[in-house]
Coordinates of C-alpha atoms in Angstrom, one line a residue:
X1 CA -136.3 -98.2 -153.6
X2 CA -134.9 -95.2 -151.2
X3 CA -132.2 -97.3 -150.0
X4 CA -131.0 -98.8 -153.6
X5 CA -131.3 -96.0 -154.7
X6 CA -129.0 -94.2 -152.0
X7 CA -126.3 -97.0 -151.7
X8 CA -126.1 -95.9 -156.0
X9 CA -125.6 -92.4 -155.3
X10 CA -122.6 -93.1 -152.6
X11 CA -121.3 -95.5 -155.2
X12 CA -121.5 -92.4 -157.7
X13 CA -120.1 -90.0 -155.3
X14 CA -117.3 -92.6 -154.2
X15 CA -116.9 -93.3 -158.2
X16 CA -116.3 -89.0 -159.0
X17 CA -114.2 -88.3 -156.1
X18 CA -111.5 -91.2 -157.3
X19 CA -111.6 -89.5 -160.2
X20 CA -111.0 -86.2 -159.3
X21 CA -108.3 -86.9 -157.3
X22 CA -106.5 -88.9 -159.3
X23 CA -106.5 -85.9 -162.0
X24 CA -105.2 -83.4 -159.5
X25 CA -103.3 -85.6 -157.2
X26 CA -102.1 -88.3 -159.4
X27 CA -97.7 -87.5 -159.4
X28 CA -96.4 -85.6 -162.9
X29 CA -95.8 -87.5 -165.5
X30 CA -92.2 -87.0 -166.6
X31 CA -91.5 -85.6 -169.7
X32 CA -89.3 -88.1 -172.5
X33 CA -86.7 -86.0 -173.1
X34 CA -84.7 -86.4 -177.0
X35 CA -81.1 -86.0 -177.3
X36 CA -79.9 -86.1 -180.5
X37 CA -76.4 -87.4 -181.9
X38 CA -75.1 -86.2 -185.1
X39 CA -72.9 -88.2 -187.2
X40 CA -71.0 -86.3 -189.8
X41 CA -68.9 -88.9 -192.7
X42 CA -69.2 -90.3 -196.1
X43 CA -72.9 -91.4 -196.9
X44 CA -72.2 -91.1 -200.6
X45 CA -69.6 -90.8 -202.9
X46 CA -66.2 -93.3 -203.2
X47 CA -66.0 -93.8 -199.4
X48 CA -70.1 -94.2 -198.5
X49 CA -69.2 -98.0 -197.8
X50 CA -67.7 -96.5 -194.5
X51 CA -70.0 -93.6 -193.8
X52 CA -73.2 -95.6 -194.4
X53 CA -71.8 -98.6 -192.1
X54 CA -70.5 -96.1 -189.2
X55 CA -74.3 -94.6 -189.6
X56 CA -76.1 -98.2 -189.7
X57 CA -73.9 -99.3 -186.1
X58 CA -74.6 -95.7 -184.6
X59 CA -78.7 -96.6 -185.2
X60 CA -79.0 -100.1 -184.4
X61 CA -76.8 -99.2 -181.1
X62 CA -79.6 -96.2 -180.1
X63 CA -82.6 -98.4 -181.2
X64 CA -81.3 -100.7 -178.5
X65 CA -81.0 -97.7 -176.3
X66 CA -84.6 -96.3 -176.8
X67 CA -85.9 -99.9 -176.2
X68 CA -83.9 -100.1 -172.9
X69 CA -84.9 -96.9 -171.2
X70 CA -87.5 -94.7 -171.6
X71 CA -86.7 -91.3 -170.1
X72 CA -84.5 -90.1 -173.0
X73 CA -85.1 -90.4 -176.9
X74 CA -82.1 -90.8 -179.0
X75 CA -82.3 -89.6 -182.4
X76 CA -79.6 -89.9 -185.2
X77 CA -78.9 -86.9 -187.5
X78 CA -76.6 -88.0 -189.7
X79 CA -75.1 -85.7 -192.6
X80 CA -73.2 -86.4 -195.5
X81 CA -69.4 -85.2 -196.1
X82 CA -69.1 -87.3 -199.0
X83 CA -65.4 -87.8 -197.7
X84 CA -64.3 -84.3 -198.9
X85 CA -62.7 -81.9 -196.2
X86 CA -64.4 -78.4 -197.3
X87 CA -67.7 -80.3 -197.2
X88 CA -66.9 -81.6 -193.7
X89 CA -65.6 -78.2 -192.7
X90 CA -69.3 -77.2 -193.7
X91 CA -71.6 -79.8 -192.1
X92 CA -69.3 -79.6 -188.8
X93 CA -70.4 -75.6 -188.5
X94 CA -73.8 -76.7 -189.4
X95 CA -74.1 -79.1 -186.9
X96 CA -72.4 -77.2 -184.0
X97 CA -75.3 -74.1 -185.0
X98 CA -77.6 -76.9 -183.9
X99 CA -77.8 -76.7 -180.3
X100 CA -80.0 -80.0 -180.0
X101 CA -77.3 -82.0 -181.1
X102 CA -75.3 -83.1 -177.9
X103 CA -72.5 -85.1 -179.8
X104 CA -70.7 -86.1 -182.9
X105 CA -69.4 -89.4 -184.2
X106 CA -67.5 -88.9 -186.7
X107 CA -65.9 -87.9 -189.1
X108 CA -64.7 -91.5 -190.5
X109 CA -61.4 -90.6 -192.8
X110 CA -58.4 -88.7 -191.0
X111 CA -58.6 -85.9 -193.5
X112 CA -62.5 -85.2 -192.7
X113 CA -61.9 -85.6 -189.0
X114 CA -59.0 -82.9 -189.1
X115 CA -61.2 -80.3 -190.5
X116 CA -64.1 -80.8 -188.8
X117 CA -62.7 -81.8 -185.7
X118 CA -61.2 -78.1 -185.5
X119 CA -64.3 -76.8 -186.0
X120 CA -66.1 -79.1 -183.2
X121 CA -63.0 -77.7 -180.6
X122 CA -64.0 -74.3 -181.5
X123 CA -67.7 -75.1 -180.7
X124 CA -66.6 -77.4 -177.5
X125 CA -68.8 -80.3 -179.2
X126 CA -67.9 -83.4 -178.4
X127 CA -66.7 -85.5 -181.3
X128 CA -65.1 -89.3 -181.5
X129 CA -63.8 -90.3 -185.2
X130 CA -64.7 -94.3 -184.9
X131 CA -62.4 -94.5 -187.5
X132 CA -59.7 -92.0 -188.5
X133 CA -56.2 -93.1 -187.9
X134 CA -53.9 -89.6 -188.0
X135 CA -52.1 -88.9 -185.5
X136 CA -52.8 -84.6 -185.1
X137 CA -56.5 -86.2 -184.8
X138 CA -55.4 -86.5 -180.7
X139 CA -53.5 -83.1 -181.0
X140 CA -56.8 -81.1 -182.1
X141 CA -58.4 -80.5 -178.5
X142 CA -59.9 -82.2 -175.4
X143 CA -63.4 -82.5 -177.4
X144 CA -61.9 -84.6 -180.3
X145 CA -61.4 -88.3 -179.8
X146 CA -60.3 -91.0 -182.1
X147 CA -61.2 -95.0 -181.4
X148 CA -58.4 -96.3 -183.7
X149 CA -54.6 -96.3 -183.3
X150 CA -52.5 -94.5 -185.6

């Protein structure tokens, strides 16, 4: 019984010390860190056919991302400038207060893009309009991109 019963015991001891140093020696975990993306166009109103399909490719194409990779989190934060350019001008200073939020796509109409596009210079947030066509869209700063030609 002595010896059992000591072979158990080093098998204990053996079984505690693993265990205790894989809580203080085990590496540090690192942390997932979430970047958020805003997306600023029409999600209502006469032109929400192009906001709300701008917003549905930016989220399937960062659900791909957070499936691919798991150090960062992409999160979309859309907001709605129901195609009006005072509204845009609005949201764009909202979103540029928001220091989580790395990037902008958007706005989608040219008239949306120009005013909130002067507000993303001012607030050196990097912007791309997937779909404003203007020209003075590429004359607003080095922050404001456009994917479409004029």
């Amino acid at each position: 019984m002595g010896k059992k019963y000591l072979i158990f015991l080093i098998i204990v001891a053996i079984g505690i010390i693993s265990v205790v140093g894989y809580i203080f020696f085990r590496p540090p975990r690192e942390e997932i860190q979430e970047v958020k993306i805003g997306m600023l166009g029409p999600l209502t109103g006469g032109a929400s056919k192009y906001g709300v399909e701008v917003r549905n490719g930016a989220q399937l194409v960062i659900s791909q991302l957070n499936q691919k990779q798991s150090k960062y989190r992409y999160t979309l934060v859309a907001l709605d400038d129901q195609a009006d350019p005072s509204l845009a001008e609005k949201k764009a200073h909202e979103i540029v207060t928001r220091e989580e939020i790395l990037a902008v796509i958007g706005s989608v109409t040219t008239p949306t893009t120009l005013a909130a596009g002067k507000i993303f210079q001012e607030g050196r947030l990097p912007a791309v309009s997937p779909s404003a066509t203007g020209p003075a869209i590429s004359q607003l700063g080095d922050f404001i991109f456009r994917v479409c030609p004029s």
